[in-house]
Amino acid sequence: MMAILKRELKSYFLTPMGYIYMGFFLLVAGVFFTFGNLITRSSQYTGFLGGILFIYLFAVPLLTMRLFSEEKRQRTDQLLLTSPISIPEVVLGKFLAAFTVYLITLAITVMYAIVVGVYGDLSFWETLGAYIGFIFLGASYISVGVFVSAGTENQLTSALVSFFSLLMIWLIDPISNSLPVDLVAGIIFASLLVIALCAYIYINTKNFYITVAVFLLGAIVITAAYFIDKVVFIGFMRKFFSWFSLNKRYENFSMGLLKVDSLVYYLTFTGLFLFLTVRLMEKQRWV
Amino acid sequence: MIEAKDLVKRYGPHTAVDHATFKIERGEIVGFLGPNGAGKTTTMNMLTGYLSSTEGTVTVDGMNILEHPLEVKRRIGYLPENPPLYPEMTVREYLQFAGEIKKVPKQELSKRIDEVMWKVGITDVMGRLVKNLSKGYKQRVGLAQAMIGKPDILILDEPTAGLDPKQILEIRQLIKELGKTHTVILSSHILPEVSAVCKRILIINQGKIVADDTPENLAKRLLGGSHLLLRIDGTPQQVEATLQKVPDVKKLSFKESQERGTVEVVVESDKDKDIRRDISKALGSAGLPILMMRSLDMTLEEIFLHLTTKEEEVAKV
Ligand SMILES: Nc1ncnc2c1ncn2[C@@H]1O[C@H](COP(=O)(O)OP(=O)(O)O)[C@@H](O)[C@H]1O
Ligand SMILES: [Mg+2]
């Protein structure tokens, strides 16, 4: 794992990619800081941080696009996959490399906070909370980029797909607000989820009995939930999709509130996408 | 030491490797020989754990590759068709990385890198960027990567493809040298390539292993009888009926003839019998004029072509 992490970090700075990412992020952040805080003499630092969050929509794909795509193009994935190193190690190493570059870049922006602290009035706890939020939020974004990169052979495709995936995650809140919230819609959606799960299980295991068992179990749970507490289905679809909404939970942090469940959420989200990456890579060997 | 049992790889409806079964013992140098698209690379990718097989098993030292992937991978060094190099690294940095993921102990790694660089002759370019190396040097760096983890088995996919004649000789020499201390499996679509270094040849065609023997035995097996190529004015039925009556004729294989209304046939007989006169007389009295008669002294090259183009006939030999 360390070997992968080290090589990947080196490669960020042996190729222009690391500099492009840092340059792009710091440039845009700097412009925002100059116009939002310096010129207007504003001490609103968490407002600044909330404002620059959108840069990651463009910057994270730059950071993750080559992680796996480039290995496939160069066929170096053959070296990794025939060496005595496990796929989770490879995925974790690459993720941590991207995350390290992310953290280094983020650390540089602490300078701005110091400027505000010296010349203005910095609300320390809120700023600290916002930075902690950035760390966890960034890990989640990067995990999406890592997953997309593992599915593509072309860097540009990888970057574009990552961008649109992050954009979707970004827009989940407004979109899910327009989803139907009534009981019937909730039940239909829950049933579709069970069917999708069954299809996934059947395609992967080709085992008829397990699939039927899962289907029956799903049907029982839905029926039971219906008779016990119908309310769970109200707005179920919205609740389901808003689970993927990364940004909503960030707001607590910038108010200086450290919520354990939000941290657990971000870690779960990151872990889920890294796990999916491992699964995807394993699957590609079975084509 | 390395054993494949009923190995199958399907890509959709296409079967790239079709029930390949073989066993390679410690210290052997084995060549996979077959035309392009025969399934050599696919087989090697399954042996090294890069691809999973659709059916069948690979075991190394008694361990199934699916159950003990890391232990098996430790024992194998793989040089794929395109050496898996990182262009932006220097040769030494690259080998450092390769050594680390091959789990070479930290304190030994530096010495080990020097050792393999010296063995494959790349010490003088160790500070150069991989992307600036010639094809021959890249191949050597690839070989160094395969060797760095001290594997017992080296699997080399077309190790001399794309090199110039001088580089080919050098790499061949290197492989022979490595064969003294490793089990080596290499592939090629060129016969001299394989017969120059291998003690055993597996001929693969359309995903199937059609022959598995030493180069000498392969030659003997097919040259066991003597072969005559005949072109005769007549129909295959007439010719077959006539020739079958000639004593000592072991086998007839008909071929497409260039000339209209004629038949080409390869007649096989025991090595020590000269049946040319008998054939001549028999065909003459049957009213089938011989337009050409030539003895076929098959080279290994011809055997290879024969095996990969007319495998049905050879199966009967
Ligand atoms: N990823 C793939 N998808 C579909 N077909 C493939 C794939 N890889 C190889 N093949 C097919 O499998 C066959 C064997 O290929 P390969 O093992 O590369 O042959 P060789 O190395 O002997 O030239 C070929 O017909 C090739 O077209
Ligand atoms: Mg090949």
PDB file of C-alpha atoms in Angstrom, chain B residues 91-92 95 110-126 136-137 139-152 154 167 169-182 184:
ATOM      1  CA  VAL B  91      14.829   2.938 -14.461  1.00  0.00           C
ATOM      2  CA  ARG B  92      16.013   2.730 -10.875  1.00  0.00           C
ATOM      3  CA  LEU B  95      12.666  -1.123 -10.204  1.00  0.00           C
ATOM      4  CA  SER B 110      18.908  -1.937  -3.126  1.00  0.00           C
ATOM      5  CA  LYS B 111      21.300  -4.852  -3.582  1.00  0.00           C
ATOM      6  CA  ARG B 112      18.685  -6.797  -5.475  1.00  0.00           C
ATOM      7  CA  ILE B 113      18.110  -3.899  -7.888  1.00  0.00           C
ATOM      8  CA  ASP B 114      21.838  -3.694  -8.634  1.00  0.00           C
ATOM      9  CA  GLU B 115      21.887  -7.424  -9.166  1.00  0.00           C
ATOM     10  CA  VAL B 116      19.056  -7.591 -11.709  1.00  0.00           C
ATOM     11  CA  MET B 117      20.207  -4.452 -13.499  1.00  0.00           C
ATOM     12  CA  TRP B 118      23.590  -6.040 -13.951  1.00  0.00           C
ATOM     13  CA  LYS B 119      22.093  -9.342 -15.074  1.00  0.00           C
ATOM     14  CA  VAL B 120      19.980  -7.827 -17.832  1.00  0.00           C
ATOM     15  CA  GLY B 121      22.599  -5.212 -18.689  1.00  0.00           C
ATOM     16  CA  ILE B 122      20.850  -1.947 -17.867  1.00  0.00           C
ATOM     17  CA  THR B 123      23.187  -0.633 -15.177  1.00  0.00           C
ATOM     18  CA  ASP B 124      24.411   2.100 -17.519  1.00  0.00           C
ATOM     19  CA  VAL B 125      20.899   3.509 -18.046  1.00  0.00           C
ATOM     20  CA  MET B 126      19.611   3.329 -14.476  1.00  0.00           C
ATOM     21  CA  GLY B 136      15.372  -3.168 -26.586  1.00  0.00           C
ATOM     22  CA  TYR B 137      16.208  -1.473 -23.307  1.00  0.00           C
ATOM     23  CA  GLN B 139      12.254  -4.960 -22.862  1.00  0.00           C
ATOM     24  CA  ARG B 140      15.231  -5.476 -20.558  1.00  0.00           C
ATOM     25  CA  VAL B 141      13.742  -3.225 -17.911  1.00  0.00           C
ATOM     26  CA  GLY B 142      10.583  -5.305 -18.220  1.00  0.00           C
ATOM     27  CA  LEU B 143      12.641  -8.453 -17.705  1.00  0.00           C
ATOM     28  CA  ALA B 144      14.359  -6.920 -14.693  1.00  0.00           C
ATOM     29  CA  GLN B 145      10.923  -6.157 -13.238  1.00  0.00           C
ATOM     30  CA  ALA B 146       9.868  -9.774 -13.736  1.00  0.00           C
ATOM     31  CA  MET B 147      13.003 -11.038 -11.972  1.00  0.00           C
ATOM     32  CA  ILE B 148      13.197  -8.644  -9.081  1.00  0.00           C
ATOM     33  CA  GLY B 149      11.009 -10.592  -6.672  1.00  0.00           C
ATOM     34  CA  LYS B 150      13.191 -13.701  -7.082  1.00  0.00           C
ATOM     35  CA  PRO B 151      10.355 -15.755  -8.550  1.00  0.00           C
ATOM     36  CA  ASP B 152      10.842 -19.430  -9.368  1.00  0.00           C
ATOM     37  CA  LEU B 154       9.302 -16.531 -15.315  1.00  0.00           C
ATOM     38  CA  GLN B 167      18.763  -7.415 -29.676  1.00  0.00           C
ATOM     39  CA  LEU B 169      20.148 -12.662 -30.019  1.00  0.00           C
ATOM     40  CA  GLU B 170      21.009 -10.837 -26.794  1.00  0.00           C
ATOM     41  CA  ILE B 171      17.593 -11.412 -25.219  1.00  0.00           C
ATOM     42  CA  ARG B 172      17.657 -15.071 -26.297  1.00  0.00           C
ATOM     43  CA  GLN B 173      21.039 -15.503 -24.654  1.00  0.00           C
ATOM     44  CA  LEU B 174      19.673 -13.852 -21.540  1.00  0.00           C
ATOM     45  CA  ILE B 175      16.658 -16.172 -21.439  1.00  0.00           C
ATOM     46  CA  LYS B 176      18.904 -19.219 -21.840  1.00  0.00           C
ATOM     47  CA  GLU B 177      20.953 -17.948 -18.938  1.00  0.00           C
ATOM     48  CA  LEU B 178      17.825 -17.388 -16.828  1.00  0.00           C
ATOM     49  CA  GLY B 179      16.628 -20.870 -17.716  1.00  0.00           C
ATOM     50  CA  LYS B 180      19.456 -22.316 -15.656  1.00  0.00           C
ATOM     51  CA  THR B 181      17.968 -20.941 -12.451  1.00  0.00           C
ATOM     52  CA  HIS B 182      14.263 -20.485 -13.286  1.00  0.00           C
ATOM     53  CA  VAL B 184      10.681 -20.337 -17.937  1.00  0.00           C
TER      54      VAL B 184
END
